[in-house]
Amino acid sequence: MNPLTSRRLLHLDNISQVVDSLSPTTAVSGSGSAAFRRPCSPDTRAHVDSYMVVTIIVLFTAFFFMGLFSMYIRRSTTAAANEEGGLDPAAVKSLPLVAYAKEEMMMVEECPICLSEFEEGETVKLIPYCGHVFHSNCVDTWLALHVTCPLCRSDQLFKIV
């Protein structure tokens, strides 16, 4: 009876017969007689599969801990940035407001923060030390979070008298 066409459940003894009948064999030339061997025995396949499972588990664990570490770093830097804060609101309010004039602003045509163009006569905020101009709302929002000029990153905003 052919083990492949049998409908009865295979026992452990019959499994090796089925595997032998299914796996390809290769001829190895020996001392004049043809000997047959299987290229991949069931033990070797189980050994390779266990290496693959261990490798997948190690990679999954490494990616998991890298994700946890990146979330930890992100939260700690966000917390530090929130503690630092920006410029004092009174200092932001004390920045001078000027009317935009293209001739006086040395070819500055757009707000470096929002990238929209200034209109002639529009009220803009000037940082006295570096001379950069911005929309009032844009620079107020920036300075609430940072203590530097958005364009040149200078931490000195006011001229020393």
Short mmCIF file of C-alpha atoms in Angstrom, two decimals, residues 2-159:
data_model
loop_
_atom_site.label_atom_id
_atom_site.label_comp_id
_atom_site.label_asym_id
_atom_site.label_seq_id
_atom_site.Cartn_x
_atom_site.Cartn_y
_atom_site.Cartn_z
CA ASN A 2 1.31 3.43 -0.95
CA PRO A 3 1.71 5.68 2.13
CA LEU A 4 0.69 8.75 0.11
CA THR A 5 -2.68 7.39 -0.95
CA SER A 6 -3.54 5.94 2.44
CA ARG A 7 -6.31 7.73 4.33
CA ARG A 8 -5.30 6.49 7.75
CA LEU A 9 -3.46 8.76 10.14
CA LEU A 10 0.27 8.62 9.88
CA HIS A 11 2.15 7.39 12.89
CA LEU A 12 5.68 8.45 13.73
CA ASP A 13 7.01 5.29 12.03
CA ASN A 14 5.23 6.12 8.78
CA ILE A 15 6.39 9.76 8.68
CA SER A 16 9.94 8.85 7.75
CA GLN A 17 8.61 6.70 4.88
CA VAL A 18 6.51 9.58 3.58
CA VAL A 19 9.41 12.01 3.88
CA ASP A 20 11.69 9.55 2.11
CA SER A 21 9.21 9.14 -0.72
CA LEU A 22 8.64 12.91 -1.10
CA SER A 23 12.17 14.29 -0.81
CA PRO A 24 14.39 14.28 -3.90
CA THR A 25 17.47 12.13 -3.88
CA THR A 26 20.80 12.70 -5.53
CA ALA A 27 23.24 10.13 -6.75
CA VAL A 28 26.71 10.12 -5.28
CA SER A 29 29.30 8.15 -7.13
CA GLY A 30 31.16 5.93 -4.75
CA SER A 31 33.33 2.91 -5.39
CA GLY A 32 31.67 1.85 -8.62
CA SER A 33 28.18 1.54 -7.18
CA ALA A 34 25.56 4.27 -7.07
CA ALA A 35 24.66 5.38 -3.58
CA PHE A 36 21.77 7.68 -2.84
CA ARG A 37 21.55 10.37 -0.20
CA ARG A 38 19.02 13.06 0.57
CA PRO A 39 20.24 16.65 0.22
CA CYS A 40 18.40 17.89 3.29
CA SER A 41 17.54 15.56 6.14
CA PRO A 42 14.60 16.37 8.49
CA ASP A 43 17.06 17.04 11.33
CA THR A 44 18.91 19.66 9.28
CA ARG A 45 15.66 21.41 8.33
CA ALA A 46 14.55 21.55 11.96
CA HIS A 47 17.95 22.95 12.91
CA VAL A 48 17.73 25.66 10.22
CA ASP A 49 14.17 26.50 11.22
CA SER A 50 15.17 26.93 14.87
CA TYR A 51 17.97 29.32 13.83
CA MET A 52 15.47 31.32 11.79
CA VAL A 53 13.00 31.47 14.67
CA VAL A 54 15.71 32.63 17.08
CA THR A 55 16.89 35.27 14.57
CA ILE A 56 13.35 36.59 14.10
CA ILE A 57 12.80 36.75 17.86
CA VAL A 58 16.10 38.60 18.39
CA LEU A 59 15.29 41.11 15.60
CA PHE A 60 11.77 41.66 16.90
CA THR A 61 13.10 42.23 20.42
CA ALA A 62 15.76 44.65 19.14
CA PHE A 63 13.19 46.68 17.17
CA PHE A 64 10.84 46.68 20.18
CA PHE A 65 13.51 48.09 22.49
CA MET A 66 14.64 50.62 19.86
CA GLY A 67 11.04 51.86 19.66
CA LEU A 68 10.80 52.15 23.43
CA PHE A 69 14.12 53.98 23.56
CA SER A 70 13.09 56.46 20.84
CA MET A 71 9.80 57.18 22.66
CA TYR A 72 11.75 57.75 25.88
CA ILE A 73 14.16 60.14 24.15
CA ARG A 74 11.31 62.01 22.45
CA ARG A 75 9.40 62.47 25.70
CA SER A 76 12.45 63.57 27.66
CA THR A 77 13.45 66.16 25.03
CA THR A 78 9.86 67.44 24.78
CA ALA A 79 9.72 67.80 28.55
CA ALA A 80 13.04 69.66 28.58
CA ALA A 81 11.87 71.99 25.81
CA ASN A 82 8.66 72.75 27.68
CA GLU A 83 10.60 73.57 30.85
CA GLU A 84 12.94 75.90 28.97
CA GLY A 85 10.15 77.85 27.36
CA GLY A 86 10.68 80.86 25.21
CA LEU A 87 11.27 84.51 25.70
CA ASP A 88 9.47 86.41 28.44
CA PRO A 89 6.12 87.73 27.11
CA ALA A 90 7.01 91.25 28.28
CA ALA A 91 10.20 91.15 26.19
CA VAL A 92 8.26 89.92 23.16
CA LYS A 93 5.79 92.78 23.59
CA SER A 94 8.60 95.30 23.82
CA LEU A 95 9.88 94.53 20.31
CA PRO A 96 9.22 97.58 18.11
CA LEU A 97 6.45 97.57 15.50
CA VAL A 98 7.32 99.35 12.23
CA ALA A 99 5.53 99.97 8.96
CA TYR A 100 6.96 97.83 6.16
CA ALA A 101 8.69 99.79 3.43
CA LYS A 102 10.42 97.79 0.74
CA GLU A 103 13.17 100.39 0.23
CA GLU A 104 14.11 100.45 3.94
CA MET A 105 14.01 96.70 4.56
CA MET A 106 16.94 95.82 2.26
CA MET A 107 15.08 93.60 -0.22
CA VAL A 108 13.27 91.51 2.43
CA GLU A 109 10.01 90.71 0.68
CA GLU A 110 8.57 87.86 2.71
CA CYS A 111 8.29 86.72 6.31
CA PRO A 112 10.91 84.01 6.91
CA ILE A 113 8.56 82.16 9.28
CA CYS A 114 5.33 81.86 7.27
CA LEU A 115 6.84 82.67 3.85
CA SER A 116 4.01 85.01 2.86
CA GLU A 117 4.91 88.34 1.28
CA PHE A 118 4.85 91.61 3.16
CA GLU A 119 2.55 94.31 1.84
CA GLU A 120 3.65 97.92 1.57
CA GLY A 121 2.72 99.76 4.79
CA GLU A 122 1.97 96.54 6.74
CA THR A 123 2.93 96.58 10.42
CA VAL A 124 5.83 94.20 11.12
CA LYS A 125 7.94 93.46 14.19
CA LEU A 126 11.61 94.34 14.08
CA ILE A 127 14.34 92.63 16.07
CA PRO A 128 16.60 95.58 16.91
CA TYR A 129 19.94 93.75 17.21
CA CYS A 130 19.98 92.00 13.82
CA GLY A 131 17.40 94.10 11.97
CA HIS A 132 15.25 91.19 10.79
CA VAL A 133 11.51 91.77 10.35
CA PHE A 134 8.60 89.35 10.73
CA HIS A 135 4.83 89.35 10.90
CA SER A 136 3.82 90.18 14.46
CA ASN A 137 1.86 86.94 14.97
CA CYS A 138 4.62 84.80 13.47
CA VAL A 139 7.47 86.16 15.61
CA ASP A 140 5.31 86.21 18.76
CA THR A 141 4.56 82.50 18.33
CA TRP A 142 8.22 81.75 17.59
CA LEU A 143 9.55 83.68 20.59
CA ALA A 144 7.02 81.99 22.90
CA LEU A 145 8.91 78.75 22.20
CA HIS A 146 12.46 79.94 21.39
CA VAL A 147 14.84 82.63 22.63
CA THR A 148 16.63 83.27 19.34
CA CYS A 149 15.97 85.17 16.13
CA PRO A 150 14.20 82.81 13.69
CA LEU A 151 16.45 83.83 10.83
CA CYS A 152 19.99 84.23 12.17
CA ARG A 153 19.53 82.33 15.47
CA SER A 154 21.18 85.13 17.43
CA ASP A 155 20.25 84.97 21.09
CA GLN A 156 20.77 88.70 21.48
CA LEU A 157 17.58 90.44 20.35
CA PHE A 158 18.03 93.93 21.78
CA LYS A 159 20.90 96.34 21.26
#
